[in-house]
Tab-separated table of C-alpha atoms in Angstrom:
chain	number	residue	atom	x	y	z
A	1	UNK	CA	0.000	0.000	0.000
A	2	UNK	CA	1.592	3.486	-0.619
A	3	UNK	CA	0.613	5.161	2.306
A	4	UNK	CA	2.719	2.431	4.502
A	5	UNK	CA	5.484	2.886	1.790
A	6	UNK	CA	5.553	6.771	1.924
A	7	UNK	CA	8.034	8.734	4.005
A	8	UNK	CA	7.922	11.603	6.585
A	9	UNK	CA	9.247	14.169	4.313
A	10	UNK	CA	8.802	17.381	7.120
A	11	UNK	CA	8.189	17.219	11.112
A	12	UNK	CA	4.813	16.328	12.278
A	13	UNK	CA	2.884	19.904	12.772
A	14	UNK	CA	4.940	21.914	11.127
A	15	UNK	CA	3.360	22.120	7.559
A	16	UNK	CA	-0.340	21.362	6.612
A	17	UNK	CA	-0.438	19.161	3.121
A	18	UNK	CA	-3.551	17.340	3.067
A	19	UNK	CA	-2.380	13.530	1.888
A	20	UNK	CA	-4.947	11.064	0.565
A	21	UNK	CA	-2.786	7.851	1.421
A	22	UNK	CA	-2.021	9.330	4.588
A	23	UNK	CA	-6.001	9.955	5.196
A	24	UNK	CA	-6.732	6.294	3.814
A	25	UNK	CA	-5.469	4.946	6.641
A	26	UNK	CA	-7.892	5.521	8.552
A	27	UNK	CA	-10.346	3.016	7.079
A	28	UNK	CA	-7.700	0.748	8.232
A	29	UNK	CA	-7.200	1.844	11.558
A	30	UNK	CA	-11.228	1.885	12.340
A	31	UNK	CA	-11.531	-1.478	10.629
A	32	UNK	CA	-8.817	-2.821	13.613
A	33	UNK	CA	-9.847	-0.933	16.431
A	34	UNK	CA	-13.736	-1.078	15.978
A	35	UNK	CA	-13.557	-4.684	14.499
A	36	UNK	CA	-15.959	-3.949	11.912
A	37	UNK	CA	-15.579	-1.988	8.585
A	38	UNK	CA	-15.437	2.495	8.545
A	39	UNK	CA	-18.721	2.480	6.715
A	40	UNK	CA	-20.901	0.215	9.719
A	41	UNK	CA	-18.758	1.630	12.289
A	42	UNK	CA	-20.019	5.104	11.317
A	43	UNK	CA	-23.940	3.816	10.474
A	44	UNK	CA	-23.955	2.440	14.001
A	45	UNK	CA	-22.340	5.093	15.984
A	46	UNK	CA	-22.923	8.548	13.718
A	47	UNK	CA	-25.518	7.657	11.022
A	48	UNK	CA	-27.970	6.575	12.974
A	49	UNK	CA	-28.000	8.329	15.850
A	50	UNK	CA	-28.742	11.080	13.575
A	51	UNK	CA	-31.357	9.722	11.746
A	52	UNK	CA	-29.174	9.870	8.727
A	53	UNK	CA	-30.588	7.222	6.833
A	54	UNK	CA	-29.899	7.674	2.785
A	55	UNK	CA	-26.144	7.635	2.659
A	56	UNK	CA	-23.139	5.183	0.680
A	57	UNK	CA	-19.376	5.314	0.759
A	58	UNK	CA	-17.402	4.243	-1.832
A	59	UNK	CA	-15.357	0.970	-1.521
A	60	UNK	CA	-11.969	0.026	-3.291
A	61	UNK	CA	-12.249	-3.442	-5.487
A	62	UNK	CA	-10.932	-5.186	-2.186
A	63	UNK	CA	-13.976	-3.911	-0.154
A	64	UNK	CA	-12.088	-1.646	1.651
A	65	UNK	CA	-14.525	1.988	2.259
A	66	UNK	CA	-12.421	5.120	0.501
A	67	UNK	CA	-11.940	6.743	4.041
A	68	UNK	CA	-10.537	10.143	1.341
A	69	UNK	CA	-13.673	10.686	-0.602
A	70	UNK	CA	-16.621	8.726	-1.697
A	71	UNK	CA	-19.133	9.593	1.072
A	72	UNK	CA	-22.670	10.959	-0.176
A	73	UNK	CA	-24.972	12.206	2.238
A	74	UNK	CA	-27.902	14.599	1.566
A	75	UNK	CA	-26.984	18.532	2.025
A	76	UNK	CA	-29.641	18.063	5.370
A	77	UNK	CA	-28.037	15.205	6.604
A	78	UNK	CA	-23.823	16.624	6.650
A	79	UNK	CA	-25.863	20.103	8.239
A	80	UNK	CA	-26.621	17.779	11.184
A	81	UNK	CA	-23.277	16.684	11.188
A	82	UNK	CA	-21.444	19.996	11.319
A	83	UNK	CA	-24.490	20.556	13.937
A	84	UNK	CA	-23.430	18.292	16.027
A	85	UNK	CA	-19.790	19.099	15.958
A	86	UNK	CA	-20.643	22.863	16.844
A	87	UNK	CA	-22.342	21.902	19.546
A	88	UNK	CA	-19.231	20.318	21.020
A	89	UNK	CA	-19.972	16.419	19.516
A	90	UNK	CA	-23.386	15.912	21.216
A	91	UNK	CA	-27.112	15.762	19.233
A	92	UNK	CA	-30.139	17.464	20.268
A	93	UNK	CA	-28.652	18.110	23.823
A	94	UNK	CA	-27.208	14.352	24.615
């Protein structure tokens, strides 16, 4: 995989370059740590606690979700999102 191939080219925090591979990852890491894929991981702990219902996420050919890009949600559905993140990560008052 390239993103486990690529190298630290500048210190950690010292220069923002937004990195695909680097951001790929991250279906990877949630895979391991939640034992189940990025895509049900987020349907059972962000989807549907905000009665987001109509969503997909892309998947490579190996099934893997495209943590980068790929995600379609409904205009109302990432406003309850950002929402929720404004109000500090918790939904109608929870």
């Amino acid at each position: 995989m390239l993103a486990l191939e690529s190298r630290v080219v500048e210190a950690p925090g010292t220069r923002f370059s937004y990195n695909n591979e680097a951001v790929q990852l991250l279906s990877g890491v949630v895979q391991k740590a939640a034992g189940k894929s990025m895509d049900a991981y987020a349907d059972e702990k962000l989807f549907t606690p905000l009665g987001i219902e109509d969503w997909s996420w892309e998947k490579d050919p190996a099934g893997n979700v495209q943590a980068f890009y790929g995600l379609a949600l409904t205009a109302r559905d990432l406003t309850k999102i950002g929402v929720m993140m404004l109000d500090g990560g918790r939904w109608n008052g929870g």
